[in-house]
PDB file of C-alpha atoms in Angstrom:
ATOM      1  CA  UNK A  64     -81.427  21.024  10.109  1.00 86.00           C
ATOM      2  CA  UNK A  65     -79.073  22.208  12.856  1.00 94.00           C
ATOM      3  CA  UNK A  66     -78.122  25.562  11.350  1.00 94.00           C
ATOM      4  CA  UNK A  67     -81.772  26.491  10.691  1.00 93.00           C
ATOM      5  CA  UNK A  68     -83.032  25.890  14.225  1.00 93.00           C
ATOM      6  CA  UNK A  69     -82.574  29.560  15.108  1.00 92.00           C
ATOM      7  CA  UNK A  70     -84.590  30.876  12.175  1.00 91.00           C
ATOM      8  CA  UNK A  71     -87.979  31.728  13.593  1.00 89.00           C
ATOM      9  CA  UNK A  72     -90.187  34.792  14.050  1.00 89.00           C
ATOM     10  CA  UNK A  73     -88.733  37.621  16.162  1.00 89.00           C
ATOM     11  CA  UNK A  74     -85.277  36.030  16.357  1.00 93.00           C
ATOM     12  CA  UNK A  75     -83.486  38.858  14.561  1.00 95.00           C
ATOM     13  CA  UNK A  76     -79.739  39.195  14.021  1.00 96.00           C
ATOM     14  CA  UNK A  77     -79.432  42.217  16.324  1.00 97.00           C
ATOM     15  CA  UNK A  78     -80.206  39.892  19.219  1.00 97.00           C
ATOM     16  CA  UNK A  79     -77.037  37.942  18.396  1.00 97.00           C
ATOM     17  CA  UNK A  80     -74.986  41.120  18.514  1.00 97.00           C
ATOM     18  CA  UNK A  81     -76.462  42.006  21.895  1.00 98.00           C
ATOM     19  CA  UNK A  82     -76.113  38.408  23.034  1.00 98.00           C
ATOM     20  CA  UNK A  83     -72.435  38.316  22.073  1.00 97.00           C
ATOM     21  CA  UNK A  84     -71.721  41.420  24.162  1.00 98.00           C
ATOM     22  CA  UNK A  85     -73.630  39.861  27.065  1.00 98.00           C
ATOM     23  CA  UNK A  86     -71.517  36.677  26.885  1.00 98.00           C
ATOM     24  CA  UNK A  87     -68.385  38.850  26.837  1.00 97.00           C
ATOM     25  CA  UNK A  88     -69.583  40.608  29.999  1.00 98.00           C
ATOM     26  CA  UNK A  89     -70.126  37.261  31.755  1.00 98.00           C
ATOM     27  CA  UNK A  90     -66.596  36.282  30.709  1.00 97.00           C
ATOM     28  CA  UNK A  91     -65.201  39.533  32.067  1.00 97.00           C
ATOM     29  CA  UNK A  92     -66.830  38.864  35.437  1.00 97.00           C
ATOM     30  CA  UNK A  93     -65.224  35.427  35.375  1.00 96.00           C
ATOM     31  CA  UNK A  94     -61.802  37.009  34.870  1.00 94.00           C
ATOM     32  CA  UNK A  95     -62.052  39.124  38.021  1.00 95.00           C
ATOM     33  CA  UNK A  96     -60.795  36.341  40.354  1.00 94.00           C
ATOM     34  CA  UNK A  97     -57.489  35.937  38.503  1.00 91.00           C
ATOM     35  CA  UNK A  98     -57.039  39.701  38.258  1.00 90.00           C
ATOM     36  CA  UNK A  99     -57.671  39.991  41.996  1.00 91.00           C
ATOM     37  CA  UNK A 100     -55.240  37.138  42.733  1.00 90.00           C
ATOM     38  CA  UNK A 101     -52.462  38.668  40.622  1.00 85.00           C
ATOM     39  CA  UNK A 102     -52.945  42.134  42.103  1.00 86.00           C
ATOM     40  CA  UNK A 103     -53.029  40.720  45.634  1.00 85.00           C
ATOM     41  CA  UNK A 104     -49.817  38.777  45.029  1.00 81.00           C
ATOM     42  CA  UNK A 105     -48.034  41.811  43.601  1.00 76.00           C
ATOM     43  CA  UNK A 106     -49.201  44.058  46.398  1.00 81.00           C
ATOM     44  CA  UNK A 107     -47.974  41.578  48.985  1.00 77.00           C
ATOM     45  CA  UNK A 108     -44.552  41.708  47.312  1.00 71.00           C
ATOM     46  CA  UNK A 109     -44.671  45.492  46.924  1.00 70.00           C
ATOM     47  CA  UNK A 110     -44.121  44.995  43.199  1.00 61.00           C
ATOM     48  CA  UNK A 111     -47.503  45.830  41.743  1.00 55.00           C
ATOM     49  CA  UNK A 112     -46.878  49.388  40.584  1.00 53.00           C
ATOM     50  CA  UNK A 113     -43.386  48.563  39.332  1.00 53.00           C
ATOM     51  CA  UNK A 114     -44.636  45.570  37.350  1.00 53.00           C
ATOM     52  CA  UNK A 115     -47.657  47.455  36.065  1.00 47.00           C
ATOM     53  CA  UNK A 116     -45.247  49.867  34.398  1.00 42.00           C
ATOM     54  CA  UNK A 117     -42.550  47.451  33.273  1.00 46.00           C
ATOM     55  CA  UNK A 118     -44.057  43.987  32.773  1.00 46.00           C
ATOM     56  CA  UNK A 119     -46.220  42.505  30.075  1.00 44.00           C
ATOM     57  CA  UNK A 120     -49.578  40.964  30.908  1.00 45.00           C
ATOM     58  CA  UNK A 121     -48.037  37.529  30.392  1.00 51.00           C
ATOM     59  CA  UNK A 122     -45.358  38.313  33.007  1.00 51.00           C
ATOM     60  CA  UNK A 123     -48.096  39.191  35.445  1.00 50.00           C
ATOM     61  CA  UNK A 124     -49.967  35.988  34.654  1.00 52.00           C
ATOM     62  CA  UNK A 125     -46.917  33.889  35.591  1.00 62.00           C
ATOM     63  CA  UNK A 126     -46.852  35.487  39.042  1.00 70.00           C
ATOM     64  CA  UNK A 127     -49.020  32.728  40.511  1.00 84.00           C
ATOM     65  CA  UNK A 128     -48.466  28.999  40.806  1.00 91.00           C
ATOM     66  CA  UNK A 129     -48.991  27.373  37.385  1.00 93.00           C
ATOM     67  CA  UNK A 130     -51.887  25.166  38.498  1.00 95.00           C
ATOM     68  CA  UNK A 131     -53.613  28.044  40.284  1.00 94.00           C
ATOM     69  CA  UNK A 132     -53.147  30.248  37.226  1.00 93.00           C
ATOM     70  CA  UNK A 133     -54.634  27.588  34.952  1.00 95.00           C
ATOM     71  CA  UNK A 134     -57.590  27.059  37.275  1.00 96.00           C
ATOM     72  CA  UNK A 135     -58.365  30.767  37.493  1.00 95.00           C
ATOM     73  CA  UNK A 136     -57.968  31.216  33.730  1.00 94.00           C
ATOM     74  CA  UNK A 137     -60.379  28.379  33.060  1.00 96.00           C
ATOM     75  CA  UNK A 138     -62.796  29.599  35.723  1.00 96.00           C
ATOM     76  CA  UNK A 139     -63.791  32.482  33.452  1.00 96.00           C
ATOM     77  CA  UNK A 140     -65.181  29.956  30.963  1.00 98.00           C
ATOM     78  CA  UNK A 141     -67.578  28.648  33.602  1.00 98.00           C
ATOM     79  CA  UNK A 142     -69.050  32.151  33.708  1.00 98.00           C
ATOM     80  CA  UNK A 143     -69.023  32.232  29.892  1.00 98.00           C
ATOM     81  CA  UNK A 144     -71.066  29.024  29.772  1.00 98.00           C
ATOM     82  CA  UNK A 145     -73.587  30.513  32.171  1.00 98.00           C
ATOM     83  CA  UNK A 146     -73.732  33.557  29.893  1.00 98.00           C
ATOM     84  CA  UNK A 147     -74.362  31.374  26.840  1.00 98.00           C
ATOM     85  CA  UNK A 148     -77.185  29.558  28.616  1.00 98.00           C
ATOM     86  CA  UNK A 149     -78.705  32.868  29.759  1.00 98.00           C
ATOM     87  CA  UNK A 150     -78.550  34.440  26.298  1.00 98.00           C
ATOM     88  CA  UNK A 151     -79.878  31.389  24.461  1.00 97.00           C
ATOM     89  CA  UNK A 152     -82.769  30.957  26.906  1.00 97.00           C
ATOM     90  CA  UNK A 153     -83.855  34.550  27.490  1.00 97.00           C
ATOM     91  CA  UNK A 154     -82.772  36.381  24.320  1.00 96.00           C
ATOM     92  CA  UNK A 155     -83.710  33.709  21.801  1.00 96.00           C
ATOM     93  CA  UNK A 156     -86.202  31.466  23.641  1.00 94.00           C
ATOM     94  CA  UNK A 157     -84.172  28.374  22.783  1.00 95.00           C
ATOM     95  CA  UNK A 158     -82.492  25.685  24.859  1.00 96.00           C
ATOM     96  CA  UNK A 159     -78.869  24.561  24.769  1.00 97.00           C
ATOM     97  CA  UNK A 160     -79.793  21.402  22.868  1.00 97.00           C
ATOM     98  CA  UNK A 161     -80.972  23.522  19.933  1.00 96.00           C
ATOM     99  CA  UNK A 162     -77.508  25.113  19.619  1.00 97.00           C
ATOM    100  CA  UNK A 163     -75.773  21.774  20.155  1.00 98.00           C
ATOM    101  CA  UNK A 164     -77.344  19.366  17.700  1.00 97.00           C
ATOM    102  CA  UNK A 165     -80.302  18.666  15.470  1.00 96.00           C
ATOM    103  CA  UNK A 166     -80.777  15.291  17.153  1.00 97.00           C
ATOM    104  CA  UNK A 167     -83.312  14.785  19.938  1.00 96.00           C
ATOM    105  CA  UNK A 168     -80.452  14.356  22.423  1.00 97.00           C
ATOM    106  CA  UNK A 169     -76.712  14.852  22.422  1.00 98.00           C
ATOM    107  CA  UNK A 170     -74.895  11.917  20.805  1.00 98.00           C
ATOM    108  CA  UNK A 171     -72.143  11.191  23.333  1.00 98.00           C
ATOM    109  CA  UNK A 172     -70.762   8.385  21.190  1.00 98.00           C
ATOM    110  CA  UNK A 173     -69.925  10.948  18.521  1.00 98.00           C
ATOM    111  CA  UNK A 174     -68.157  13.144  21.083  1.00 98.00           C
ATOM    112  CA  UNK A 175     -66.160  10.207  22.459  1.00 98.00           C
ATOM    113  CA  UNK A 176     -65.183   8.924  19.015  1.00 98.00           C
ATOM    114  CA  UNK A 177     -63.937  12.327  17.872  1.00 98.00           C
ATOM    115  CA  UNK A 178     -62.153  12.881  21.188  1.00 98.00           C
ATOM    116  CA  UNK A 179     -60.452   9.482  21.084  1.00 98.00           C
ATOM    117  CA  UNK A 180     -59.389   9.799  17.467  1.00 98.00           C
ATOM    118  CA  UNK A 181     -57.697  13.170  17.951  1.00 98.00           C
ATOM    119  CA  UNK A 182     -56.290  12.324  21.393  1.00 98.00           C
ATOM    120  CA  UNK A 183     -54.555   9.239  20.003  1.00 98.00           C
ATOM    121  CA  UNK A 184     -53.177  11.285  17.125  1.00 97.00           C
ATOM    122  CA  UNK A 185     -51.914  13.975  19.512  1.00 96.00           C
ATOM    123  CA  UNK A 186     -50.189  11.463  21.771  1.00 97.00           C
ATOM    124  CA  UNK A 187     -48.585   9.563  18.889  1.00 97.00           C
ATOM    125  CA  UNK A 188     -47.422  12.706  17.069  1.00 95.00           C
ATOM    126  CA  UNK A 189     -45.873  14.065  20.287  1.00 95.00           C
ATOM    127  CA  UNK A 190     -44.133  10.744  20.938  1.00 96.00           C
ATOM    128  CA  UNK A 191     -42.809  10.660  17.366  1.00 96.00           C
ATOM    129  CA  UNK A 192     -41.489  14.203  17.582  1.00 93.00           C
ATOM    130  CA  UNK A 193     -39.822  13.416  20.904  1.00 95.00           C
ATOM    131  CA  UNK A 194     -38.209  10.313  19.400  1.00 96.00           C
ATOM    132  CA  UNK A 195     -36.924  12.229  16.378  1.00 94.00           C
ATOM    133  CA  UNK A 196     -35.673  15.289  18.297  1.00 92.00           C
ATOM    134  CA  UNK A 197     -35.314  14.551  22.032  1.00 95.00           C
ATOM    135  CA  UNK A 198     -32.995  17.536  22.372  1.00 95.00           C
ATOM    136  CA  UNK A 199     -36.009  19.792  21.806  1.00 93.00           C
ATOM    137  CA  UNK A 200     -37.566  18.654  25.088  1.00 96.00           C
ATOM    138  CA  UNK A 201     -36.783  18.431  28.784  1.00 96.00           C
ATOM    139  CA  UNK A 202     -38.498  16.086  31.203  1.00 95.00           C
ATOM    140  CA  UNK A 203     -40.850  18.278  33.219  1.00 95.00           C
ATOM    141  CA  UNK A 204     -42.840  15.668  35.159  1.00 96.00           C
ATOM    142  CA  UNK A 205     -43.406  16.154  38.891  1.00 96.00           C
ATOM    143  CA  UNK A 206     -45.978  13.792  40.386  1.00 97.00           C
ATOM    144  CA  UNK A 207     -47.995  16.024  42.728  1.00 97.00           C
ATOM    145  CA  UNK A 208     -48.155  19.127  40.462  1.00 97.00           C
ATOM    146  CA  UNK A 209     -49.051  16.873  37.508  1.00 97.00           C
ATOM    147  CA  UNK A 210     -51.847  15.130  39.411  1.00 98.00           C
ATOM    148  CA  UNK A 211     -53.299  18.514  40.380  1.00 98.00           C
ATOM    149  CA  UNK A 212     -52.972  19.610  36.740  1.00 97.00           C
ATOM    150  CA  UNK A 213     -54.689  16.421  35.603  1.00 98.00           C
ATOM    151  CA  UNK A 214     -57.717  17.055  37.825  1.00 98.00           C
ATOM    152  CA  UNK A 215     -58.001  20.728  36.850  1.00 97.00           C
ATOM    153  CA  UNK A 216     -57.491  20.068  33.148  1.00 97.00           C
ATOM    154  CA  UNK A 217     -59.833  17.088  32.964  1.00 98.00           C
ATOM    155  CA  UNK A 218     -62.646  18.943  34.712  1.00 97.00           C
ATOM    156  CA  UNK A 219     -62.267  22.413  33.229  1.00 97.00           C
ATOM    157  CA  UNK A 220     -60.618  22.292  29.819  1.00 98.00           C
ATOM    158  CA  UNK A 221     -63.697  20.580  28.315  1.00 98.00           C
ATOM    159  CA  UNK A 222     -65.718  23.535  29.649  1.00 98.00           C
ATOM    160  CA  UNK A 223     -63.298  25.981  27.995  1.00 97.00           C
ATOM    161  CA  UNK A 224     -63.379  24.185  24.640  1.00 98.00           C
ATOM    162  CA  UNK A 225     -67.152  23.706  24.829  1.00 98.00           C
ATOM    163  CA  UNK A 226     -67.615  27.443  25.364  1.00 98.00           C
ATOM    164  CA  UNK A 227     -65.618  28.153  22.219  1.00 98.00           C
ATOM    165  CA  UNK A 228     -67.643  25.610  20.264  1.00 98.00           C
ATOM    166  CA  UNK A 229     -70.969  26.908  21.566  1.00 98.00           C
ATOM    167  CA  UNK A 230     -69.994  30.465  20.682  1.00 98.00           C
ATOM    168  CA  UNK A 231     -68.637  29.796  17.187  1.00 98.00           C
ATOM    169  CA  UNK A 232     -70.073  26.549  15.838  1.00 97.00           C
ATOM    170  CA  UNK A 233     -73.359  26.920  17.732  1.00 97.00           C
ATOM    171  CA  UNK A 234     -74.470  30.426  18.616  1.00 97.00           C
ATOM    172  CA  UNK A 235     -72.733  32.507  15.944  1.00 98.00           C
ATOM    173  CA  UNK A 236     -73.136  29.835  13.252  1.00 97.00           C
ATOM    174  CA  UNK A 237     -76.890  29.996  13.770  1.00 97.00           C
ATOM    175  CA  UNK A 238     -76.829  33.770  14.156  1.00 97.00           C
ATOM    176  CA  UNK A 239     -75.135  34.307  10.804  1.00 97.00           C
ATOM    177  CA  UNK A 240     -77.659  31.872   9.316  1.00 97.00           C
ATOM    178  CA  UNK A 241     -80.423  34.183  10.520  1.00 96.00           C
ATOM    179  CA  UNK A 242     -78.661  37.035   8.730  1.00 96.00           C
ATOM    180  CA  UNK A 243     -77.703  35.309   5.473  1.00 96.00           C
ATOM    181  CA  UNK A 244     -80.208  32.435   5.072  1.00 95.00           C
ATOM    182  CA  UNK A 245     -77.408  30.332   3.601  1.00 96.00           C
ATOM    183  CA  UNK A 246     -74.641  28.046   4.863  1.00 97.00           C
ATOM    184  CA  UNK A 247     -71.398  29.239   3.288  1.00 97.00           C
ATOM    185  CA  UNK A 248     -71.491  32.670   4.936  1.00 98.00           C
ATOM    186  CA  UNK A 249     -71.824  31.361   8.528  1.00 98.00           C
ATOM    187  CA  UNK A 250     -69.112  28.779   7.791  1.00 98.00           C
ATOM    188  CA  UNK A 251     -66.600  31.361   6.550  1.00 98.00           C
ATOM    189  CA  UNK A 252     -67.452  34.088   9.048  1.00 98.00           C
ATOM    190  CA  UNK A 253     -67.164  31.866  12.109  1.00 98.00           C
ATOM    191  CA  UNK A 254     -63.838  30.457  10.837  1.00 97.00           C
ATOM    192  CA  UNK A 255     -62.349  33.907  10.245  1.00 97.00           C
ATOM    193  CA  UNK A 256     -63.557  35.314  13.577  1.00 97.00           C
ATOM    194  CA  UNK A 257     -62.385  32.205  15.437  1.00 96.00           C
ATOM    195  CA  UNK A 258     -58.936  32.477  13.883  1.00 94.00           C
ATOM    196  CA  UNK A 259     -58.652  36.238  14.318  1.00 93.00           C
ATOM    197  CA  UNK A 260     -59.424  36.063  18.035  1.00 91.00           C
ATOM    198  CA  UNK A 261     -56.195  34.065  18.456  1.00 88.00           C
ATOM    199  CA  UNK A 262     -54.123  37.054  17.331  1.00 85.00           C
ATOM    200  CA  UNK A 263     -53.325  37.919  20.948  1.00 81.00           C
ATOM    201  CA  UNK A 264     -52.120  34.392  21.750  1.00 82.00           C
ATOM    202  CA  UNK A 265     -48.417  34.278  22.683  1.00 80.00           C
ATOM    203  CA  UNK A 266     -47.877  31.645  19.961  1.00 82.00           C
ATOM    204  CA  UNK A 267     -48.989  34.088  17.274  1.00 81.00           C
ATOM    205  CA  UNK A 268     -46.897  36.892  18.778  1.00 77.00           C
ATOM    206  CA  UNK A 269     -43.875  34.574  18.826  1.00 79.00           C
ATOM    207  CA  UNK A 270     -44.294  32.858  15.442  1.00 81.00           C
ATOM    208  CA  UNK A 271     -46.046  35.580  13.485  1.00 81.00           C
ATOM    209  CA  UNK A 272     -49.406  35.888  11.708  1.00 83.00           C
ATOM    210  CA  UNK A 273     -48.657  32.837   9.543  1.00 85.00           C
ATOM    211  CA  UNK A 274     -50.029  30.836  12.465  1.00 88.00           C
ATOM    212  CA  UNK A 275     -53.465  32.242  11.620  1.00 90.00           C
ATOM    213  CA  UNK A 276     -53.476  29.796   8.697  1.00 92.00           C
ATOM    214  CA  UNK A 277     -53.723  27.044  11.290  1.00 93.00           C
ATOM    215  CA  UNK A 278     -56.304  28.780  13.478  1.00 94.00           C
ATOM    216  CA  UNK A 279     -58.590  29.851  10.634  1.00 96.00           C
ATOM    217  CA  UNK A 280     -58.121  26.457   8.987  1.00 96.00           C
ATOM    218  CA  UNK A 281     -59.092  24.764  12.258  1.00 97.00           C
ATOM    219  CA  UNK A 282     -62.184  26.966  12.507  1.00 97.00           C
ATOM    220  CA  UNK A 283     -63.121  26.018   8.949  1.00 98.00           C
ATOM    221  CA  UNK A 284     -62.580  22.326   9.688  1.00 98.00           C
ATOM    222  CA  UNK A 285     -64.744  22.446  12.823  1.00 98.00           C
ATOM    223  CA  UNK A 286     -67.446  24.338  10.953  1.00 98.00           C
ATOM    224  CA  UNK A 287     -67.466  21.703   8.203  1.00 98.00           C
ATOM    225  CA  UNK A 288     -67.808  18.996  10.852  1.00 98.00           C
ATOM    226  CA  UNK A 289     -70.797  20.808  12.333  1.00 98.00           C
ATOM    227  CA  UNK A 290     -72.598  21.413   9.048  1.00 98.00           C
ATOM    228  CA  UNK A 291     -71.966  17.979   7.566  1.00 98.00           C
ATOM    229  CA  UNK A 292     -72.931  16.142  10.759  1.00 98.00           C
ATOM    230  CA  UNK A 293     -75.861  18.446  11.598  1.00 97.00           C
ATOM    231  CA  UNK A 294     -74.584  19.045  15.115  1.00 98.00           C
ATOM    232  CA  UNK A 295     -71.569  20.024  17.205  1.00 98.00           C
ATOM    233  CA  UNK A 296     -70.751  16.677  18.795  1.00 98.00           C
ATOM    234  CA  UNK A 297     -67.728  15.925  16.616  1.00 98.00           C
ATOM    235  CA  UNK A 298     -66.278  19.413  17.007  1.00 98.00           C
ATOM    236  CA  UNK A 299     -66.831  19.279  20.777  1.00 98.00           C
ATOM    237  CA  UNK A 300     -64.855  16.045  21.034  1.00 98.00           C
ATOM    238  CA  UNK A 301     -62.047  17.186  18.743  1.00 98.00           C
ATOM    239  CA  UNK A 302     -61.541  20.536  20.485  1.00 98.00           C
ATOM    240  CA  UNK A 303     -61.520  18.994  23.972  1.00 98.00           C
ATOM    241  CA  UNK A 304     -58.920  16.401  22.944  1.00 98.00           C
ATOM    242  CA  UNK A 305     -56.754  19.011  21.256  1.00 96.00           C
ATOM    243  CA  UNK A 306     -56.483  21.277  24.299  1.00 96.00           C
ATOM    244  CA  UNK A 307     -56.493  18.604  26.985  1.00 97.00           C
ATOM    245  CA  UNK A 308     -53.760  16.448  25.457  1.00 97.00           C
ATOM    246  CA  UNK A 309     -51.689  19.541  24.726  1.00 95.00           C
ATOM    247  CA  UNK A 310     -51.974  20.813  28.303  1.00 96.00           C
ATOM    248  CA  UNK A 311     -51.010  17.465  29.819  1.00 97.00           C
ATOM    249  CA  UNK A 312     -48.199  16.471  27.474  1.00 97.00           C
ATOM    250  CA  UNK A 313     -46.188  19.551  26.477  1.00 95.00           C
ATOM    251  CA  UNK A 314     -45.733  23.106  27.680  1.00 92.00           C
ATOM    252  CA  UNK A 315     -43.342  25.876  26.658  1.00 89.00           C
ATOM    253  CA  UNK A 316     -42.393  29.357  27.744  1.00 85.00           C
ATOM    254  CA  UNK A 317     -44.307  30.840  24.802  1.00 83.00           C
ATOM    255  CA  UNK A 318     -47.538  28.806  24.820  1.00 83.00           C
ATOM    256  CA  UNK A 319     -50.897  30.172  25.897  1.00 80.00           C
ATOM    257  CA  UNK A 320     -51.227  27.483  28.587  1.00 82.00           C
ATOM    258  CA  UNK A 321     -48.237  27.252  30.942  1.00 88.00           C
ATOM    259  CA  UNK A 322     -48.709  23.927  32.728  1.00 94.00           C
ATOM    260  CA  UNK A 323     -46.972  21.325  34.869  1.00 95.00           C
ATOM    261  CA  UNK A 324     -46.984  18.980  31.892  1.00 97.00           C
ATOM    262  CA  UNK A 325     -44.918  15.857  31.298  1.00 97.00           C
ATOM    263  CA  UNK A 326     -42.569  17.548  28.805  1.00 96.00           C
ATOM    264  CA  UNK A 327     -41.380  21.077  28.172  1.00 95.00           C
ATOM    265  CA  UNK A 328     -40.514  22.210  24.668  1.00 94.00           C
ATOM    266  CA  UNK A 329     -37.249  24.181  24.769  1.00 93.00           C
ATOM    267  CA  UNK A 330     -36.660  24.344  21.017  1.00 88.00           C
ATOM    268  CA  UNK A 331     -36.482  27.617  19.134  1.00 81.00           C
ATOM    269  CA  UNK A 332     -40.046  28.181  17.909  1.00 78.00           C
ATOM    270  CA  UNK A 333     -40.609  28.347  14.178  1.00 76.00           C
ATOM    271  CA  UNK A 334     -43.619  28.215  11.891  1.00 74.00           C
ATOM    272  CA  UNK A 335     -42.897  25.417   9.440  1.00 73.00           C
ATOM    273  CA  UNK A 336     -44.677  22.385   8.066  1.00 78.00           C
ATOM    274  CA  UNK A 337     -46.540  21.888  11.344  1.00 78.00           C
ATOM    275  CA  UNK A 338     -48.657  24.965  10.512  1.00 82.00           C
ATOM    276  CA  UNK A 339     -49.586  23.810   7.006  1.00 87.00           C
ATOM    277  CA  UNK A 340     -49.735  20.023   7.446  1.00 91.00           C
ATOM    278  CA  UNK A 341     -52.856  19.834   9.666  1.00 92.00           C
ATOM    279  CA  UNK A 342     -54.905  22.196   7.518  1.00 94.00           C
ATOM    280  CA  UNK A 343     -54.084  20.740   4.106  1.00 94.00           C
ATOM    281  CA  UNK A 344     -53.464  17.066   4.912  1.00 95.00           C
ATOM    282  CA  UNK A 345     -54.528  15.875   8.363  1.00 96.00           C
ATOM    283  CA  UNK A 346     -57.885  17.656   8.539  1.00 98.00           C
ATOM    284  CA  UNK A 347     -58.964  16.373   5.076  1.00 98.00           C
ATOM    285  CA  UNK A 348     -58.043  12.842   6.183  1.00 98.00           C
ATOM    286  CA  UNK A 349     -60.153  13.275   9.328  1.00 98.00           C
ATOM    287  CA  UNK A 350     -63.071  14.544   7.250  1.00 98.00           C
ATOM    288  CA  UNK A 351     -62.783  11.448   5.082  1.00 98.00           C
ATOM    289  CA  UNK A 352     -62.819   9.177   8.164  1.00 98.00           C
ATOM    290  CA  UNK A 353     -65.851  10.938   9.632  1.00 98.00           C
ATOM    291  CA  UNK A 354     -67.674  10.944   6.289  1.00 98.00           C
ATOM    292  CA  UNK A 355     -67.256   7.196   5.925  1.00 98.00           C
ATOM    293  CA  UNK A 356     -68.277   6.456   9.512  1.00 98.00           C
ATOM    294  CA  UNK A 357     -71.363   8.697   9.440  1.00 98.00           C
ATOM    295  CA  UNK A 358     -72.293   8.317   5.758  1.00 97.00           C
ATOM    296  CA  UNK A 359     -72.070  11.980   4.797  1.00 98.00           C
ATOM    297  CA  UNK A 360     -73.388  12.878   1.358  1.00 96.00           C
ATOM    298  CA  UNK A 361     -74.401  15.981  -0.597  1.00 96.00           C
ATOM    299  CA  UNK A 362     -71.410  18.063   0.532  1.00 97.00           C
ATOM    300  CA  UNK A 363     -72.064  21.025  -1.758  1.00 96.00           C
ATOM    301  CA  UNK A 364     -75.618  21.539  -0.547  1.00 96.00           C
ATOM    302  CA  UNK A 365     -74.755  21.083   3.130  1.00 96.00           C
ATOM    303  CA  UNK A 366     -71.831  23.516   3.009  1.00 97.00           C
ATOM    304  CA  UNK A 367     -72.938  26.154   0.512  1.00 96.00           C
ATOM    305  CA  UNK A 368     -76.674  25.792  -0.124  1.00 94.00           C
ATOM    306  CA  UNK A 369     -79.507  28.022   0.934  1.00 95.00           C
ATOM    307  CA  UNK A 370     -81.370  27.202   4.134  1.00 90.00           C
ATOM    308  CA  UNK A 371     -84.736  25.513   4.028  1.00 76.00           C
ATOM    309  CA  UNK A 372     -86.617  27.443   6.685  1.00 69.00           C
ATOM    310  CA  UNK A 373     -89.203  24.804   7.515  1.00 58.00           C
ATOM    311  CA  UNK A 374     -86.830  21.899   8.237  1.00 46.00           C
ATOM    312  CA  UNK A 375     -87.710  20.029  11.380  1.00 41.00           C
ATOM    313  CA  UNK A 376     -85.428  18.527  14.029  1.00 39.00           C
ATOM    314  CA  UNK A 377     -84.497  15.086  12.818  1.00 41.00           C
ATOM    315  CA  UNK A 378     -84.825  11.865  14.746  1.00 35.00           C
TER     316      UNK A 378
END
């Protein structure tokens, strides 16, 4: 059983608290290059002290070229991944496979299926919205900047999304299992923490806390995927498709990723059906599709039951 793979002698919950702070420190080190680049740019323009007093952090982040900014933002997640590996190996005496899946090796077909399913949905839904309301968009495509974006996004966004999955659906999911010895508590806690950490996103600031319904709902959906499938492969594929397609297709002045995408959304932002629809309609449909493809059964036990400590890694 995936969630029980961390339950072993001397693997106490306090190690997960210490491990979480260690991962945060690795992430902070990874953020130093973009901080240095922004400060250097401002100093060269003699605007640093003025902007430090008058500008928001987002204004400072748009100081650099969009592709350079994206690269440096995503670079911090490379350090985060190193931190996850370090903590899992030396704090918990586990390997990354044990916080990825209960299978003997990562099932790449699961990752690719989940990625493809959500990528196709993202592309089609964007195309439909553009067809219905073309006045909400402007054509933003420029060949060279887009090609650079494509390379950066394709190589590094999967690292960013994998870090988030390893932290929430892997490391913390198993950590809360050590604490609670059940499944419902890790599922709810990781969903709430995942959603709450998006409070500082510009989308939430712009649209209001109602957007947390989507973020917490997404965390709950990804946690259900992980528990029902006994591994993170499906959530890894979904999350990578969600962020990668979004970064390549559409940007806006108020989104967390400002990119040289194909389209730019210039509509007045509002939190409407698009916040509720995924959580209460689209995600349940996806769960149904996955359950039929992978023959999921015994939902109540897998999502809310107590943990059998002596379960072994399945074939």
